[in-house]
Short mmCIF file of C-alpha atoms in Angstrom, two decimals:
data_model
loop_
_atom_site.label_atom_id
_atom_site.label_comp_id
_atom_site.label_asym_id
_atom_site.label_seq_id
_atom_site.Cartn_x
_atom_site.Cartn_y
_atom_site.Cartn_z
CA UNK O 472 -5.13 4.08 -0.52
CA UNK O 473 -6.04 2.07 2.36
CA UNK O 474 -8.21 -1.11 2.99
CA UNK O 475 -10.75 -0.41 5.68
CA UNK O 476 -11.00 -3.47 7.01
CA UNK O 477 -13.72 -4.58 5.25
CA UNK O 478 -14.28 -8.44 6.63
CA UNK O 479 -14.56 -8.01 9.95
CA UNK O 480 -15.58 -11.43 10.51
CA UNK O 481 -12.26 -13.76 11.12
CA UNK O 482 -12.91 -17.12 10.27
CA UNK O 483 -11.23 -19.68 12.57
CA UNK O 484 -8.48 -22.13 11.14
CA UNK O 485 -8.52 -25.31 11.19
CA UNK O 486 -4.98 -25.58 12.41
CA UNK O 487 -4.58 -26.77 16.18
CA UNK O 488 -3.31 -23.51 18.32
CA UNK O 489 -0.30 -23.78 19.51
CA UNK O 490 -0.09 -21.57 22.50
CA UNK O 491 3.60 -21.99 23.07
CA UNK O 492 4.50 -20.81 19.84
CA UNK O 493 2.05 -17.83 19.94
CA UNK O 494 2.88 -16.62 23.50
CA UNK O 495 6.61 -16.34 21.64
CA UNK O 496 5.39 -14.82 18.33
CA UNK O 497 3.08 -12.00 21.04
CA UNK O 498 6.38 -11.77 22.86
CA UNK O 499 8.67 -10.79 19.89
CA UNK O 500 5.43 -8.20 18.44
CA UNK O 501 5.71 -6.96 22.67
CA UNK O 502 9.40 -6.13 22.06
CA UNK O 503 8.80 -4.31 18.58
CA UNK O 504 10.99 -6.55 16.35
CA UNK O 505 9.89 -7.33 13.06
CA UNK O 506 8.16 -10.85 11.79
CA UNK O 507 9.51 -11.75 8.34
CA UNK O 508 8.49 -14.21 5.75
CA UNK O 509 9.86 -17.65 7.09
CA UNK O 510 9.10 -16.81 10.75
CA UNK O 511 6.77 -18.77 12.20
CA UNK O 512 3.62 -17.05 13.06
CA UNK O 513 -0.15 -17.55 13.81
CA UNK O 514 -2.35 -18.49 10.64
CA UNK O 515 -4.78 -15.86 11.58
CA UNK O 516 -2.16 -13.23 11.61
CA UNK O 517 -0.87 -14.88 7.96
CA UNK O 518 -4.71 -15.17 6.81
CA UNK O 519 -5.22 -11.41 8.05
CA UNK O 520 -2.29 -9.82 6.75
CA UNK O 521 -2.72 -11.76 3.69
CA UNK O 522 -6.23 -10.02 3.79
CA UNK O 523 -5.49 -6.65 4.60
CA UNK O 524 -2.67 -6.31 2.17
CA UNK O 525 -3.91 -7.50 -0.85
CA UNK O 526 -7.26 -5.48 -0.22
CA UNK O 527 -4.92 -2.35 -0.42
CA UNK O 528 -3.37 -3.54 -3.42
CA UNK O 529 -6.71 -4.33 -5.22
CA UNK O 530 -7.64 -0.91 -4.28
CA UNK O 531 -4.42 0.76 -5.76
CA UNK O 532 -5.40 -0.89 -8.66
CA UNK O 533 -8.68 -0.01 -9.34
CA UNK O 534 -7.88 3.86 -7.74
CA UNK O 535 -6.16 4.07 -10.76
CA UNK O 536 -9.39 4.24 -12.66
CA UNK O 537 -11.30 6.99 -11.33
CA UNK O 538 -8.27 9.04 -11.89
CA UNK O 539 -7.16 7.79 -15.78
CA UNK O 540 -11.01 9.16 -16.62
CA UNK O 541 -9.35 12.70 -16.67
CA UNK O 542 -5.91 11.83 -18.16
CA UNK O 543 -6.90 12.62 -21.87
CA UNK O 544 -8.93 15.95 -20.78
CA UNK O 545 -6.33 17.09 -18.43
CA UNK O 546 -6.87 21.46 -18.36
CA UNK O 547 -2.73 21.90 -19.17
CA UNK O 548 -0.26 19.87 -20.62
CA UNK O 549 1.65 20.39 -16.93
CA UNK O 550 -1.83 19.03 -14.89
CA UNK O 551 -1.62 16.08 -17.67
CA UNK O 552 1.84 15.27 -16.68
CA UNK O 553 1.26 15.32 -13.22
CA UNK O 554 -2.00 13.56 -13.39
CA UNK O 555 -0.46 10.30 -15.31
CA UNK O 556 2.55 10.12 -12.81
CA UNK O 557 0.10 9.68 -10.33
CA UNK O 558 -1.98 7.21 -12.09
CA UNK O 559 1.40 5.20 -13.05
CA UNK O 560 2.47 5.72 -8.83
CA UNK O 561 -0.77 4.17 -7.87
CA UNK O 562 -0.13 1.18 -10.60
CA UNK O 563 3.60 0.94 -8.53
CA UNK O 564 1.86 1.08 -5.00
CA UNK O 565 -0.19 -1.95 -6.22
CA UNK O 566 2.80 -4.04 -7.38
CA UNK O 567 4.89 -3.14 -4.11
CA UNK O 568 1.63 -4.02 -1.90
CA UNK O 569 1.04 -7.49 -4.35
CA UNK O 570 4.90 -8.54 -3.80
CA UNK O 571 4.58 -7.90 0.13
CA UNK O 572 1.53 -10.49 0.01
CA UNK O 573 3.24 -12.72 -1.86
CA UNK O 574 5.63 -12.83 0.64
CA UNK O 575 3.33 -14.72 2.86
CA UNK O 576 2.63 -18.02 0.49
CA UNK O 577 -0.41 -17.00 -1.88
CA UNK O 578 0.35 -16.62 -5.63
CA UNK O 579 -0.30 -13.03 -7.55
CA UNK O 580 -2.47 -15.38 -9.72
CA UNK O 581 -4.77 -16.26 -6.68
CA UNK O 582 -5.30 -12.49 -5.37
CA UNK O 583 -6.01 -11.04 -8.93
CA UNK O 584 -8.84 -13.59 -9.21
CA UNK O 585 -10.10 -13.03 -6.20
CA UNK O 586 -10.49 -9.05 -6.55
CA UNK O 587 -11.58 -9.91 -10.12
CA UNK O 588 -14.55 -12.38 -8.99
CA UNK O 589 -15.90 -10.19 -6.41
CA UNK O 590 -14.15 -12.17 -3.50
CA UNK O 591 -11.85 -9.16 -2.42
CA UNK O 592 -13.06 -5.80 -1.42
CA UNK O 593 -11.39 -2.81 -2.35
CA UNK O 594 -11.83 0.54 -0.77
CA UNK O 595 -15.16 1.78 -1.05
CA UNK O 596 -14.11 5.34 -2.83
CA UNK O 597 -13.41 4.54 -5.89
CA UNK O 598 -16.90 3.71 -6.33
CA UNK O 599 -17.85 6.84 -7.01
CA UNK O 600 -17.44 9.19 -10.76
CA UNK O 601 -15.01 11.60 -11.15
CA UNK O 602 -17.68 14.00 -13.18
CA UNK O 603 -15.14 17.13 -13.09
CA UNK O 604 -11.94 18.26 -13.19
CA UNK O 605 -12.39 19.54 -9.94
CA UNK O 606 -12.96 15.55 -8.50
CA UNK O 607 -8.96 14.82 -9.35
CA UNK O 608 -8.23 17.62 -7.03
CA UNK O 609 -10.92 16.52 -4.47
CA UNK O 610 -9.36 13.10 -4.86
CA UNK O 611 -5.58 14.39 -4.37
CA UNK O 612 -6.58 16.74 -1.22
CA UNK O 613 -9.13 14.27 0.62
CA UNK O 614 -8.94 10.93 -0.29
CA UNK O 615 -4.96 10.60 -0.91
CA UNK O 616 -4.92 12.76 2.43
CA UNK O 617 -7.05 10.24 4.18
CA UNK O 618 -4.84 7.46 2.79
CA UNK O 619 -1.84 9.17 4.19
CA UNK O 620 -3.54 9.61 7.80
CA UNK O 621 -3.98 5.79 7.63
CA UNK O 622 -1.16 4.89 6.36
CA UNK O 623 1.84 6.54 8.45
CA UNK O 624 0.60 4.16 11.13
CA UNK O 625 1.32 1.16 8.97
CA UNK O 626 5.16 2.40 8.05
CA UNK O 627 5.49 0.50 11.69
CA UNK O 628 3.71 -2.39 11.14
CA UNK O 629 4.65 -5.66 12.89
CA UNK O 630 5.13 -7.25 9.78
CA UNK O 631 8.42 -6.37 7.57
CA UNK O 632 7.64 -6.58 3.90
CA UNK O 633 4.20 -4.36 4.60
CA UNK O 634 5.98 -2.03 6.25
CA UNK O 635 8.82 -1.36 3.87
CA UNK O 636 6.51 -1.10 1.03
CA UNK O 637 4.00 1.44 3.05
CA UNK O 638 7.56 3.63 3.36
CA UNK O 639 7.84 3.77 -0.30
CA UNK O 640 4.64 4.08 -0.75
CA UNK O 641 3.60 6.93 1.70
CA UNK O 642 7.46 8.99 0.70
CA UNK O 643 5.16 9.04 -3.11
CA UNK O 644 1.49 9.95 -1.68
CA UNK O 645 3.06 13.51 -0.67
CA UNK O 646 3.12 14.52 -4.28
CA UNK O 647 -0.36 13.15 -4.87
CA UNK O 648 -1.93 15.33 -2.07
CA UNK O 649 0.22 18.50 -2.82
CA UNK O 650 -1.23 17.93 -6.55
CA UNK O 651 -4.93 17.77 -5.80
CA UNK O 652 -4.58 20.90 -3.30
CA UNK O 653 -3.00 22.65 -5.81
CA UNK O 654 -5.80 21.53 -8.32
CA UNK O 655 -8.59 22.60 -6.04
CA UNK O 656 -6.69 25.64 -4.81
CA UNK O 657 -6.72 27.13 -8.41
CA UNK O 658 -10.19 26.51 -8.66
CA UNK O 659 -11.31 27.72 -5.51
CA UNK O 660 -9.39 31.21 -6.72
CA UNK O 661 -10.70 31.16 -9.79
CA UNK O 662 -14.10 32.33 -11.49
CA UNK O 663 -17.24 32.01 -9.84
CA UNK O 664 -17.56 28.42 -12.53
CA UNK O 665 -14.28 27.64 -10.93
CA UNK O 666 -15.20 27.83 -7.22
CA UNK O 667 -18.37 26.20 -8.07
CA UNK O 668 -16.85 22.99 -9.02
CA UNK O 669 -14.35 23.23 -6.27
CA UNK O 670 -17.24 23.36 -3.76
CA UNK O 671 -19.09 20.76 -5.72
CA UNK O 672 -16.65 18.38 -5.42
CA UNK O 673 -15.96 19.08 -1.75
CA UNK O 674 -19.56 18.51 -1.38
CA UNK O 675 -19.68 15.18 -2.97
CA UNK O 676 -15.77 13.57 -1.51
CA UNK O 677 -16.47 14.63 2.09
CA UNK O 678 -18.61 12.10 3.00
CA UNK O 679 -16.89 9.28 1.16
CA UNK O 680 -13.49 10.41 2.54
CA UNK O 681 -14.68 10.17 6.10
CA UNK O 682 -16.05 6.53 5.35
CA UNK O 683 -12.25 5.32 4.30
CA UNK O 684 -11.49 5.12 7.51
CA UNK O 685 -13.74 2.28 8.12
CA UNK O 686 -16.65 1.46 10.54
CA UNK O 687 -16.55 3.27 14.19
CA UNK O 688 -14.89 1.36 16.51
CA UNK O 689 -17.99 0.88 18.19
CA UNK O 690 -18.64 -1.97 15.48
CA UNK O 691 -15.11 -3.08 14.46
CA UNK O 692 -15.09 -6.34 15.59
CA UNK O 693 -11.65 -7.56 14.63
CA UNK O 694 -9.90 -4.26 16.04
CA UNK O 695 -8.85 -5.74 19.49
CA UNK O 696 -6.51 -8.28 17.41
CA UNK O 697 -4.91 -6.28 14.83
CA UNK O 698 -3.89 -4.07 17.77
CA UNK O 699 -2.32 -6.35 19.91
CA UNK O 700 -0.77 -7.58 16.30
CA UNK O 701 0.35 -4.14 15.97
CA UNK O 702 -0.95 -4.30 12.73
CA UNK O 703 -2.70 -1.40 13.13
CA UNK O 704 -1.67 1.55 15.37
CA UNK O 705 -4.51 3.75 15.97
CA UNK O 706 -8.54 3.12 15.81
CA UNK O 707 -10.33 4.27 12.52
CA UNK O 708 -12.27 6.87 15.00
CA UNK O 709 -9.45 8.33 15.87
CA UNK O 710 -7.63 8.64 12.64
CA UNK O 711 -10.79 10.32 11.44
CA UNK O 712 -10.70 12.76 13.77
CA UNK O 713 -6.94 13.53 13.00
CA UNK O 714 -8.25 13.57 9.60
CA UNK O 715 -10.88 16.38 9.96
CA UNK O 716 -8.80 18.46 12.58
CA UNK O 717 -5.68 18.56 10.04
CA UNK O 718 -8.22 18.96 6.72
CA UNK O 719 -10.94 21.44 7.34
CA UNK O 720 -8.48 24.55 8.00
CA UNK O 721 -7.08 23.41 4.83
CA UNK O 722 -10.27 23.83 3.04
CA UNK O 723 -11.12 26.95 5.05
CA UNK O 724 -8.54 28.73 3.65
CA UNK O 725 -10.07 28.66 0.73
CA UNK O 726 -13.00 29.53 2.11
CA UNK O 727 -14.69 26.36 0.58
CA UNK O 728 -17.50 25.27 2.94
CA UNK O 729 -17.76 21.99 4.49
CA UNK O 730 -21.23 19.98 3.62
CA UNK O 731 -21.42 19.17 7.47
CA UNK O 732 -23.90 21.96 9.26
CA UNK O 733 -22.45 20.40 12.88
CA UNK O 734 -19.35 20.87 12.13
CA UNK O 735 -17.50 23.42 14.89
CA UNK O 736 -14.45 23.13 16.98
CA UNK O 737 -14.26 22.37 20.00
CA UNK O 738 -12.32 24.58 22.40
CA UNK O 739 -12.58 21.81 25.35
CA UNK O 740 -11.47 18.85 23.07
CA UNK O 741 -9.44 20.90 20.77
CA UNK O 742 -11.11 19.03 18.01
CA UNK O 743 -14.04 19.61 15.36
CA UNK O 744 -16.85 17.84 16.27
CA UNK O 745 -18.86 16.84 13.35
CA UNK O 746 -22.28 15.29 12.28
CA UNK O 747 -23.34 11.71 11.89
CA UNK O 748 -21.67 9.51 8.82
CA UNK O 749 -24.42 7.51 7.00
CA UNK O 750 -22.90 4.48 7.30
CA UNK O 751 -25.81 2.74 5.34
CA UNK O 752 -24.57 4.49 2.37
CA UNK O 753 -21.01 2.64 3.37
CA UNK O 754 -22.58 -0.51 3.90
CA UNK O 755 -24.29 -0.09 -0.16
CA UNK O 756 -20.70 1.01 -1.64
CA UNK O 757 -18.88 -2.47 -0.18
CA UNK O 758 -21.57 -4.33 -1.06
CA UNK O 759 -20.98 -3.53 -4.71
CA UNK O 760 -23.85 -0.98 -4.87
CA UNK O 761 -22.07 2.18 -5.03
CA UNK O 762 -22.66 4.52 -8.27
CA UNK O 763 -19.91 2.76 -9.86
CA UNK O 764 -19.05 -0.84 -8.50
CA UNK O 765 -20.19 -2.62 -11.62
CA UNK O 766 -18.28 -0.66 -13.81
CA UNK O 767 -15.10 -0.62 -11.78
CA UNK O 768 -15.10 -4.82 -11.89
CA UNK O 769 -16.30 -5.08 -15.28
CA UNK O 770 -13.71 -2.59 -16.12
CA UNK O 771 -11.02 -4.57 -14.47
CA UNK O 772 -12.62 -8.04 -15.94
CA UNK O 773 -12.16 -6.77 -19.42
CA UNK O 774 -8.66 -5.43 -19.05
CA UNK O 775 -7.51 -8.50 -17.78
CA UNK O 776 -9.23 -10.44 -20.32
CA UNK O 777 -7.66 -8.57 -22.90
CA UNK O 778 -4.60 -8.80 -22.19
CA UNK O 779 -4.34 -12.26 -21.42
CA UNK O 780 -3.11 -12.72 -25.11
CA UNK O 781 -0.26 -10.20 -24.03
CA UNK O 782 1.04 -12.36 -21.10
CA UNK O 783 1.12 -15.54 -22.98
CA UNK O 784 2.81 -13.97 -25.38
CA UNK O 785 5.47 -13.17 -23.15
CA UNK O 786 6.13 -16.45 -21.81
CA UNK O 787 5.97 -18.33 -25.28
CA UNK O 788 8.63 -15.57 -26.13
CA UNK O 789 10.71 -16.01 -23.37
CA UNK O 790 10.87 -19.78 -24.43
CA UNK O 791 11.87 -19.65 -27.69
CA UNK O 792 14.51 -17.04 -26.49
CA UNK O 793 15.91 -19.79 -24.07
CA UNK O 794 15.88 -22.86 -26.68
CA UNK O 795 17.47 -20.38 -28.65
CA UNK O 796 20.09 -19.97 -26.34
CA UNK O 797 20.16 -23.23 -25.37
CA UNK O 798 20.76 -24.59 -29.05
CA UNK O 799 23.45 -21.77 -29.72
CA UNK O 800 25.67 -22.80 -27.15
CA UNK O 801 25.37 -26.84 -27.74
CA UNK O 802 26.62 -25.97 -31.14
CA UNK O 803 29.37 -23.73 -30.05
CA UNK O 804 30.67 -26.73 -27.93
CA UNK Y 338 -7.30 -22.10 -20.32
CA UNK Y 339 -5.09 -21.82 -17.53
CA UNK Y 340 -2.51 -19.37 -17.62
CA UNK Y 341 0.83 -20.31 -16.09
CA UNK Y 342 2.25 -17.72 -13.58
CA UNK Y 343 5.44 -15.65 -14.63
CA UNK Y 344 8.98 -16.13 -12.22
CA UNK Y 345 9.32 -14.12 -9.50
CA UNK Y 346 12.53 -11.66 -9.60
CA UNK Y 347 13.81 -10.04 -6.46
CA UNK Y 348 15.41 -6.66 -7.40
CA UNK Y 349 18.37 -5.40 -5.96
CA UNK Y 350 19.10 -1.43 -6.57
CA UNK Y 351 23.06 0.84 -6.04
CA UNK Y 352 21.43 4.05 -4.83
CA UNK Y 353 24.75 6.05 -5.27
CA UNK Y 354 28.21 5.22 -6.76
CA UNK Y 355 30.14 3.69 -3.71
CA UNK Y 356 27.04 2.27 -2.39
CA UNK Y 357 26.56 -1.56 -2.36
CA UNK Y 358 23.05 -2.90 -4.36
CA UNK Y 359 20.18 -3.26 -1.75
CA UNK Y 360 17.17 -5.18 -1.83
CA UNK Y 361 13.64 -3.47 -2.41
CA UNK Y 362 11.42 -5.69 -3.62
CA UNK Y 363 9.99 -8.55 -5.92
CA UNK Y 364 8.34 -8.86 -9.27
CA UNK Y 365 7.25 -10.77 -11.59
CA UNK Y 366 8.72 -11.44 -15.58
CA UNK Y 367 9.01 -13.72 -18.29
CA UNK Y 368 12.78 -13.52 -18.31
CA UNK Y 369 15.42 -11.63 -16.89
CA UNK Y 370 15.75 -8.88 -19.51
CA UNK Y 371 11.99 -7.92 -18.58
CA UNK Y 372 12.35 -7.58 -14.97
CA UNK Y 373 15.26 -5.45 -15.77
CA UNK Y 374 12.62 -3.06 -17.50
CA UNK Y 375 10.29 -3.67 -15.38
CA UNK Y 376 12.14 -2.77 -12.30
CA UNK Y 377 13.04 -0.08 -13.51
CA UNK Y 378 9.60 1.45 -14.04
CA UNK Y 379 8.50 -0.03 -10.57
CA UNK Y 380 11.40 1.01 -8.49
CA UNK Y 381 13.46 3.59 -9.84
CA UNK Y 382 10.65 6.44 -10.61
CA UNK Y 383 12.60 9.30 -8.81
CA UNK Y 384 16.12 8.71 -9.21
CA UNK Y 385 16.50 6.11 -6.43
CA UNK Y 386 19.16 4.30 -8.27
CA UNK Y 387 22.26 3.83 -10.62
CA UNK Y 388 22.40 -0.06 -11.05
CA UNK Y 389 19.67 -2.44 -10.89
CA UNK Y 390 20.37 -6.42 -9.83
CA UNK Y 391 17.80 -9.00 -10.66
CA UNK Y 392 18.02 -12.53 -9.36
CA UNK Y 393 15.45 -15.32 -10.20
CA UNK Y 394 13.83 -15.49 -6.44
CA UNK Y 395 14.51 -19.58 -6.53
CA UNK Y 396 17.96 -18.67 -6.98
CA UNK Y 397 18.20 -17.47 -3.36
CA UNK Y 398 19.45 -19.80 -0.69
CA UNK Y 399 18.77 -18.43 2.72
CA UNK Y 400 19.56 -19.07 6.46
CA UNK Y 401 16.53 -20.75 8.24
CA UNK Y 402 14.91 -18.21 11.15
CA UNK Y 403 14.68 -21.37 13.40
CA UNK Y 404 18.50 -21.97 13.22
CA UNK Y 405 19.61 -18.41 14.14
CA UNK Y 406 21.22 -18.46 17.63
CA UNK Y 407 22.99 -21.17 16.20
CA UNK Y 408 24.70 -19.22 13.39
CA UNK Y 409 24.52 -16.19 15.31
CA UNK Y 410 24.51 -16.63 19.41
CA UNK Y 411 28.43 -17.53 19.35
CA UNK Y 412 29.63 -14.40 18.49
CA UNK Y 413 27.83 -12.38 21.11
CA UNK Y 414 30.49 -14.04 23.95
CA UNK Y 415 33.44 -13.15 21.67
CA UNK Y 416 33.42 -9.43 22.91
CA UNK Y 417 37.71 -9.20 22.21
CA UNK Y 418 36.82 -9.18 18.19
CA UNK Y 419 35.49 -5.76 19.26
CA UNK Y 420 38.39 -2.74 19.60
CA UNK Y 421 36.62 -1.58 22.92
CA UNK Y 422 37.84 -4.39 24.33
CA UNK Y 423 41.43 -3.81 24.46
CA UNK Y 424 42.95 -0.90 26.80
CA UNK Y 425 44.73 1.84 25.59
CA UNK Y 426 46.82 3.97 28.50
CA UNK Y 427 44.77 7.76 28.05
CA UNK Y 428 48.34 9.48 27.46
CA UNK Y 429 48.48 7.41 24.48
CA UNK Y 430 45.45 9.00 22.63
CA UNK Y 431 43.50 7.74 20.14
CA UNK Y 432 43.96 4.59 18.42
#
């Protein structure tokens, strides 16, 4: 899953620029090395990194939700298996993507309670239900596909720990878009029922999957920097075209039918050209007024409420374990 | 109530026998013995390792960025620690 870049605004710091320092920092990004942890580097690229990562991790976490709706009702036993491998992979992307944000001087405490007081966005599909079986395939073939589209790019991202954990991560989202296809495949060659909710589900995860990819460059604002930050690779435009020109022959082979009347291909551009995204509908699902925002957070909310007891637990445990110890070998001596 | 934060482990994993641990990543526990579980379930899912390191993150001491052309700069100029430097007459052969 990927983050959208859903502040565009960057605040300014506070911290006096020191143009010296960044001319250096734009040099070493200019000459593709890698900036770790203890370089130095500008507190805007720290604040959007910092951003941008823990954004995708929030939305790792809560994509796990959407998806655990259909553990328990899972068609086979094999679908079942698959399914919670996924859901547990998504859990993993989230830790790898916390621990590379960590990296860069802000607690795991801090991030969780900012994703869990609203503060943090997380990517605006998982705001909508999973009402069908057919939705985990839609979700494996579209949305994990549109993930992967955005996040090869970020394998070469200027900053190390990010881009090591977007390597692990993107070797794992393979599986979860073979799954889904596979899922949706089946259906689309099954009975009539079968295709129906194969072509229902295309019809409702189009949309939304084009809108992962963020807002058209036209209106990014903060685009210009992550570039030159090589942060990010390629503008959401065009890695929604690459998107739609590598996903509708997909679904054509099935002959599923894309909710999009405009969309054709283009024998000058050698591209589909496709209709207008209602980016007001965008604009209501990262507000928090999508069809399931409120549940998503309070979902979260309670979960980490609830286990609160668990983690305290834990430590108090750990302490007694190490007194333990402690006493043990003072008597030994 | 404020909860206090759990340590932060960094995990070191042997891919293959022969192979040396490597680092891939952090995590957070209560104790060692948990981010041995725990790294296993993050980072070993499909057979990526054999052995699994973990090493409080405090526990690390490591070179400052700011001081590295003076640990590392002074062996660039010492090219005759390198075999290439030394001639070999061609009727020799390899060496």
């Amino acid at each position: 899953m990927y983050t959208q870049g859903l502040n565009t605004h960057e605040t300014q710091g506070t911290s006096p620029v020191d143009t010296e320092r960044e001319a250096r920092f734009q040099a070493r990004i200019d000459a593709d090395e890698k900036i770790e942890p203890n370089d130095w580097m500008p507190a805007a690229y720290r604040r959007t990194l910092v951003r941008q990562i823990s954004q995708h991790a929030h939305s790792e976490i809560v994509g796990m939700l959407p998806e655990g709706n259909w553990i328990t009702r899972a068609p086979t036993l094999r679908r079942k298996a698959a399914l919670l491998a996924k859901v547990q992979d998504e859990g993993g992307h989230g830790l790898y993507l916390y621990a590379a944000a960590e990296t860069l001087d802000v607690t795991r405490e801090e991030l969780v309670e900012q994703l869990l007081t609203g503060k943090a966005k997380y990517s605006s599909i998982f705001n909508y239900p999973t009402l069908t079986w057919a939705d985990i395939g839609a979700i494996g073939w579209l949305v994990d596909g549109a993930a992967i589209m955005n996040q090869i790019p970020l394998c070469r991202c200027s900053f190390g720990p990010y881009a090591r954990a977007m390597i692990r991560i993107c070797k794992e989202e393979s599986f979860h878009q073979r799954q889904g296809y596979e899922i949706i495949s089946t259906l689309a060659r099954g009975t009539p029922e079968q295709k129906a909710m194969a072509q229902d589900a295309l019809d409702r995860w189009w949309w939304p999957s084009l809108m992962m990819f963020g807002p058209s460059d036209k209106e990014s604002q903060h685009s210009d920097t992550s570039m030159r930050w090589k942060i990010k690779r390629f503008s959401n435009d065009d890695l929604r075209q690459k998107f739609i020109d590598a996903t509708v022959p997909q679904g054509h082979a099935l002959g599923l039918v894309f909710p999009d009347a405009q969309l054709k291909w283009n024998e000058e551009t050698k591209n589909f050209d496709f209709g207008p995204i209602d980016w007001e509908e965008f604009r209501q699902v990262v507000s928090g007024n999508g069809p399931c925002s409120r549940d998503r957070m309070r979902t979260r909310r309670k979960a980490h409420a609830e286990g609160a007891w668990v983690r305290e637990a834990a430590l108090a445990h750990a302490a007694k374990r190490r007194s333990r110890d402690a006493a043990a070998k003072l008597a030994a001596e | 109530m404020t909860e206090a934060n759990w340590p932060l482990f960094e995990v070191f994993i042997r891919s293959r026998g022969g192979m040396s641990h490597r680092h891939v990543g952090s995590l957070h526990a209560v104790d060692a013995e948990m981010a041995l579980q725990n790294a296993r379930d993050v980072y070993t899912r499909r057979g990526e390792g054999l052995s699994i390191w973990v090493v409080p993150s405090g526990a690390i001491k490591a070179s400052d960025p700011g001081d590295k052309d003076m640990l590392f700069e002074p062996a660039n100029s010492k090219i005759y620690r390198h075999p290439t430097f030394y001639e070999v007459p061609e009727d020799v052969g390899n060496m």
